[in-house]
Amino acid sequence: MSNSEFDQQISLFRSQISLRRFDEESIRVLESILVSKDVKSLMEVRAGLREYLRSESISVIREIGDETVEKKLLILEFFVRSFALIGDIESCLALRYEAFVLRDLKSASCEWLRVSHTEWISFASQSLENGFYAIAAKACENAQSCLQRDNVADSKTGEIFEYMQMLKKIKSLKDFALTKAGSRSVQAQAAEYLKKKTIEKGKLLSSHHKETKCPATTLFRNGIKRRNIRKLHELQSFQQVTGGSNSTQFSCPW
């Protein structure tokens, strides 16, 4: 594909979105754009499309508030597929979650919209694989609620064992997600601590650098302070060696 053809395809895709044509033709146009041998240019194109689709998806979701559930779900699915194609997993999962929530809200009057526990488990697994641990844990909670709602544990059906096994699987998945979420939180705190210490060290070095340029009187005072601290430590060490449990406490003379 030449550069001019490439630019035409991008313009065509943007035109399709502007005209709100969320269909297979638009998906095929997007797929043709992403066929490139130049890795660098492909990364740039993906980044540009990601920002564009994120912006457009927000606008579109605001526009379709009064549309039917079916149309809303079709549009959400279009964006889910589009984000998956360009590699924006975060947006892909976010909109899939949005679609699941919408289906659950409307399932009271339309049973065919009901989200199954297996769909939630699949979503939880995908979220977990891509590092969205808190979302995965929430999806597991929804899966458990669906499982209990569907009354799979009806002893008359002989499926009690299958029900208990599924509950065990969901709990295991949820516990793993929560553990990973907690671990990442600790890692984030550790990174923040190291960043803080690095900044403090930088300030200390900067302060030391400035100190070398201080007047002689300031350097003298600082030298006296350091000497007094050293003497105090030596005295305390001596008292500990001689066992002076009732020794007099000293304070620094500055």
CSV table of C-alpha atoms in Angstrom, one decimal:
chain,number,residue,atom,x,y,z
A,1,MET,CA,0.0,0.0,0.0
A,2,SER,CA,1.4,3.4,-1.1
A,3,ASN,CA,1.5,6.4,1.3
A,4,SER,CA,-1.4,8.0,-0.6
A,5,GLU,CA,-3.5,4.9,-0.4
A,6,PHE,CA,-2.6,4.6,3.3
A,7,ASP,CA,-3.7,8.2,4.0
A,8,GLN,CA,-6.9,7.6,2.0
A,9,GLN,CA,-7.8,4.6,4.2
A,10,ILE,CA,-7.3,6.5,7.4
A,11,SER,CA,-9.5,9.3,6.0
A,12,LEU,CA,-12.1,6.8,5.1
A,13,PHE,CA,-12.1,5.2,8.5
A,14,ARG,CA,-12.5,8.6,10.2
A,15,SER,CA,-15.3,9.4,7.8
A,16,GLN,CA,-17.1,6.2,8.6
A,17,ILE,CA,-16.9,7.0,12.3
A,18,SER,CA,-18.0,10.6,11.7
A,19,LEU,CA,-21.0,9.2,9.8
A,20,ARG,CA,-21.6,6.8,12.7
A,21,ARG,CA,-21.3,3.7,10.5
A,22,PHE,CA,-20.4,1.1,13.1
A,23,ASP,CA,-20.5,-1.9,10.8
A,24,GLU,CA,-18.3,-4.6,9.3
A,25,GLU,CA,-17.2,-2.3,6.5
A,26,SER,CA,-15.6,0.1,9.0
A,27,ILE,CA,-13.9,-2.8,10.7
A,28,ARG,CA,-12.4,-4.0,7.4
A,29,VAL,CA,-11.1,-0.5,6.7
A,30,LEU,CA,-9.5,-0.5,10.1
A,31,GLU,CA,-7.9,-3.9,9.4
A,32,SER,CA,-6.5,-2.7,6.1
A,33,ILE,CA,-4.9,0.3,7.8
A,34,LEU,CA,-3.1,-1.9,10.3
A,35,VAL,CA,-1.4,-4.0,7.7
A,36,SER,CA,2.1,-2.4,7.6
A,37,LYS,CA,5.6,-3.7,7.3
A,38,ASP,CA,7.1,-0.6,8.9
A,39,VAL,CA,6.9,-1.3,12.7
A,40,LYS,CA,7.7,2.3,13.6
A,41,SER,CA,5.0,3.7,11.4
A,42,LEU,CA,2.5,1.1,12.6
A,43,MET,CA,3.2,2.0,16.3
A,44,GLU,CA,2.6,5.7,15.4
A,45,VAL,CA,-0.6,4.8,13.6
A,46,ARG,CA,-1.9,2.7,16.5
A,47,ALA,CA,-1.2,5.5,18.9
A,48,GLY,CA,-3.0,8.0,16.7
A,49,LEU,CA,-6.0,5.7,16.3
A,50,ARG,CA,-6.1,4.9,20.0
A,51,GLU,CA,-6.4,8.6,20.9
A,52,TYR,CA,-9.0,9.1,18.2
A,53,LEU,CA,-11.1,6.1,19.1
A,54,ARG,CA,-11.0,6.9,22.8
A,55,SER,CA,-12.3,10.4,22.1
A,56,GLU,CA,-15.0,9.3,19.6
A,57,SER,CA,-16.2,6.4,21.8
A,58,ILE,CA,-16.8,8.8,24.7
A,59,SER,CA,-18.8,11.2,22.4
A,60,VAL,CA,-20.8,8.3,20.9
A,61,ILE,CA,-21.7,6.8,24.3
A,62,ARG,CA,-23.1,10.2,25.3
A,63,GLU,CA,-25.1,10.4,22.1
A,64,ILE,CA,-26.8,7.0,22.3
A,65,GLY,CA,-28.5,7.4,25.6
A,66,ASP,CA,-31.9,7.3,24.1
A,67,GLU,CA,-31.2,4.4,21.7
A,68,THR,CA,-32.5,0.9,22.1
A,69,VAL,CA,-30.5,-1.6,24.2
A,70,GLU,CA,-29.8,-3.6,21.0
A,71,LYS,CA,-28.3,-0.6,19.2
A,72,LYS,CA,-26.2,0.4,22.2
A,73,LEU,CA,-24.8,-3.1,22.5
A,74,LEU,CA,-24.0,-3.2,18.8
A,75,ILE,CA,-22.1,0.1,19.0
A,76,LEU,CA,-20.2,-1.0,22.1
A,77,GLU,CA,-19.2,-4.3,20.4
A,78,PHE,CA,-17.9,-2.3,17.5
A,79,PHE,CA,-15.6,-0.2,19.7
A,80,VAL,CA,-14.6,-3.3,21.6
A,81,ARG,CA,-13.5,-5.0,18.4
A,82,SER,CA,-11.8,-1.8,17.2
A,83,PHE,CA,-9.8,-1.3,20.4
A,84,ALA,CA,-8.8,-5.0,20.3
A,85,LEU,CA,-7.5,-4.6,16.7
A,86,ILE,CA,-5.3,-1.6,17.6
A,87,GLY,CA,-4.1,-3.3,20.8
A,88,ASP,CA,-5.8,-1.0,23.3
A,89,ILE,CA,-6.6,-3.7,25.8
A,90,GLU,CA,-7.6,-1.3,28.6
A,91,SER,CA,-10.3,0.4,26.5
A,92,CYS,CA,-11.4,-2.9,25.1
A,93,LEU,CA,-12.0,-4.4,28.5
A,94,ALA,CA,-13.6,-1.2,29.8
A,95,LEU,CA,-16.2,-1.1,27.1
A,96,ARG,CA,-16.8,-4.9,27.4
A,97,TYR,CA,-17.5,-4.3,31.1
A,98,GLU,CA,-19.8,-1.5,30.2
A,99,ALA,CA,-21.7,-3.8,27.9
A,100,PHE,CA,-22.1,-6.5,30.6
A,101,VAL,CA,-23.4,-4.0,33.1
A,102,LEU,CA,-25.9,-2.6,30.5
A,103,ARG,CA,-27.1,-6.2,29.8
A,104,ASP,CA,-27.5,-6.9,33.5
A,105,LEU,CA,-29.5,-3.8,34.0
A,106,LYS,CA,-31.9,-4.7,31.2
A,107,SER,CA,-32.1,-8.4,31.8
A,108,ALA,CA,-35.0,-8.1,34.2
A,109,SER,CA,-37.3,-7.4,31.3
A,110,CYS,CA,-35.3,-9.1,28.6
A,111,GLU,CA,-34.0,-12.5,29.9
A,112,TRP,CA,-31.9,-13.1,26.8
A,113,LEU,CA,-29.6,-10.1,27.8
A,114,ARG,CA,-28.6,-11.9,31.1
A,115,VAL,CA,-24.9,-12.2,31.5
A,116,SER,CA,-23.9,-15.7,32.4
A,117,HIS,CA,-21.3,-16.6,35.1
A,118,THR,CA,-19.1,-18.1,32.4
A,119,GLU,CA,-19.0,-14.8,30.6
A,120,TRP,CA,-17.9,-13.0,33.8
A,121,ILE,CA,-15.3,-15.7,34.5
A,122,SER,CA,-13.9,-15.3,31.0
A,123,PHE,CA,-13.8,-11.5,31.4
A,124,ALA,CA,-12.1,-11.9,34.8
A,125,SER,CA,-9.4,-14.2,33.3
A,126,GLN,CA,-8.7,-11.7,30.5
A,127,SER,CA,-8.5,-8.8,32.9
A,128,LEU,CA,-6.1,-10.8,35.1
A,129,GLU,CA,-3.9,-11.7,32.2
A,130,ASN,CA,-3.6,-8.1,31.2
A,131,GLY,CA,-2.8,-6.8,34.7
A,132,PHE,CA,-6.2,-5.3,35.7
A,133,TYR,CA,-6.4,-7.1,39.0
A,134,ALA,CA,-9.1,-5.0,40.7
A,135,ILE,CA,-11.4,-5.3,37.7
A,136,ALA,CA,-10.8,-9.1,37.7
A,137,ALA,CA,-11.8,-9.3,41.3
A,138,LYS,CA,-15.0,-7.4,40.7
A,139,ALA,CA,-15.8,-9.6,37.7
A,140,CYS,CA,-15.4,-12.6,40.0
A,141,GLU,CA,-17.9,-11.2,42.4
A,142,ASN,CA,-20.3,-10.7,39.5
A,143,ALA,CA,-19.7,-14.3,38.4
A,144,GLN,CA,-20.5,-15.6,41.8
A,145,SER,CA,-23.7,-13.5,42.0
A,146,CYS,CA,-24.8,-14.8,38.6
A,147,LEU,CA,-24.0,-18.4,39.6
A,148,GLN,CA,-26.2,-18.1,42.7
A,149,ARG,CA,-28.9,-16.3,40.8
A,150,ASP,CA,-29.1,-19.0,38.2
A,151,ASN,CA,-29.7,-21.5,40.9
A,152,VAL,CA,-27.2,-24.0,39.6
A,153,ALA,CA,-27.1,-25.6,43.0
A,154,ASP,CA,-30.6,-27.1,42.7
A,155,SER,CA,-30.1,-30.5,44.4
A,156,LYS,CA,-32.9,-32.0,42.3
A,157,THR,CA,-30.9,-31.5,39.1
A,158,GLY,CA,-27.9,-33.5,40.5
A,159,GLU,CA,-25.6,-30.6,39.7
A,160,ILE,CA,-24.5,-29.7,43.2
A,161,PHE,CA,-21.0,-31.0,42.7
A,162,GLU,CA,-20.6,-28.9,39.5
A,163,TYR,CA,-21.9,-25.9,41.4
A,164,MET,CA,-19.4,-26.3,44.3
A,165,GLN,CA,-16.5,-26.8,41.8
A,166,MET,CA,-17.5,-23.6,40.0
A,167,LEU,CA,-17.7,-21.6,43.2
A,168,LYS,CA,-14.3,-22.9,44.2
A,169,LYS,CA,-12.8,-21.9,40.8
A,170,ILE,CA,-14.3,-18.4,41.1
A,171,LYS,CA,-13.0,-18.0,44.7
A,172,SER,CA,-9.6,-19.1,43.7
A,173,LEU,CA,-9.5,-16.7,40.8
A,174,LYS,CA,-10.7,-13.8,43.0
A,175,ASP,CA,-8.2,-14.5,45.7
A,176,PHE,CA,-5.4,-14.6,43.1
A,177,ALA,CA,-6.6,-11.3,41.7
A,178,LEU,CA,-6.7,-9.6,45.1
A,179,THR,CA,-3.3,-10.9,46.0
A,180,LYS,CA,-1.8,-9.5,42.8
A,181,ALA,CA,-3.6,-6.2,43.3
A,182,GLY,CA,-2.2,-6.0,46.8
A,183,SER,CA,1.3,-6.9,45.6
A,184,ARG,CA,1.1,-4.2,43.0
A,185,SER,CA,0.0,-1.7,45.6
A,186,VAL,CA,3.0,-2.6,47.8
A,187,GLN,CA,5.3,-2.3,44.7
A,188,ALA,CA,3.8,1.1,44.0
A,189,GLN,CA,4.5,2.2,47.6
A,190,ALA,CA,8.0,0.9,47.4
A,191,ALA,CA,8.6,2.8,44.1
A,192,GLU,CA,7.2,5.9,45.6
A,193,TYR,CA,9.5,5.5,48.7
A,194,LEU,CA,12.6,5.0,46.5
A,195,LYS,CA,11.6,8.0,44.4
A,196,LYS,CA,11.2,10.1,47.6
A,197,LYS,CA,14.6,8.9,49.0
A,198,THR,CA,16.3,9.7,45.6
A,199,ILE,CA,14.8,13.3,45.8
A,200,GLU,CA,15.9,13.7,49.4
A,201,LYS,CA,19.4,12.4,48.5
A,202,GLY,CA,19.6,14.9,45.6
A,203,LYS,CA,18.6,17.7,47.9
A,204,LEU,CA,21.2,16.6,50.5
A,205,LEU,CA,23.9,16.6,47.8
A,206,SER,CA,22.8,20.0,46.6
A,207,SER,CA,22.8,21.3,50.2
A,208,HIS,CA,26.3,19.8,50.7
A,209,HIS,CA,27.5,21.5,47.5
A,210,LYS,CA,26.1,24.8,48.7
A,211,GLU,CA,27.7,24.3,52.1
A,212,THR,CA,31.2,24.2,50.6
A,213,LYS,CA,30.6,27.7,49.5
A,214,CYS,CA,29.4,29.0,52.9
A,215,PRO,CA,31.4,31.6,54.8
A,216,ALA,CA,34.1,30.3,57.2
A,217,THR,CA,32.0,31.1,60.3
A,218,THR,CA,29.2,28.7,59.1
A,219,LEU,CA,31.7,26.0,58.3
A,220,PHE,CA,33.2,26.4,61.7
A,221,ARG,CA,29.8,26.1,63.5
A,222,ASN,CA,29.0,23.0,61.5
A,223,GLY,CA,32.3,21.5,62.5
A,224,ILE,CA,31.7,22.2,66.2
A,225,LYS,CA,28.3,20.5,65.9
A,226,ARG,CA,29.7,17.4,64.3
A,227,ARG,CA,32.4,17.3,67.0
A,228,ASN,CA,29.9,17.6,69.8
A,229,ILE,CA,27.8,14.8,68.3
A,230,ARG,CA,30.8,12.5,68.0
A,231,LYS,CA,31.8,13.2,71.6
A,232,LEU,CA,28.3,12.5,72.8
A,233,HIS,CA,28.3,9.2,71.0
A,234,GLU,CA,31.7,8.3,72.5
A,235,LEU,CA,30.5,9.2,76.0
A,236,GLN,CA,27.3,7.1,75.6
A,237,SER,CA,29.3,4.1,74.4
A,238,PHE,CA,31.7,4.4,77.3
A,239,GLN,CA,28.8,4.5,79.8
A,240,GLN,CA,27.3,1.3,78.3
A,241,VAL,CA,30.6,-0.5,78.6
A,242,THR,CA,31.1,0.5,82.2
A,243,GLY,CA,27.5,-0.5,83.0
A,244,GLY,CA,26.4,2.8,84.3
A,245,SER,CA,22.7,2.2,84.3
A,246,ASN,CA,22.0,5.4,86.4
A,247,SER,CA,24.4,7.6,84.5
A,248,THR,CA,23.5,11.2,84.0
A,249,GLN,CA,21.8,12.1,80.7
A,250,PHE,CA,23.5,14.7,78.6
A,251,SER,CA,22.1,17.0,76.0
A,252,CYS,CA,23.9,18.6,73.2
A,253,PRO,CA,25.2,22.1,74.0
A,254,TRP,CA,23.8,23.7,70.8
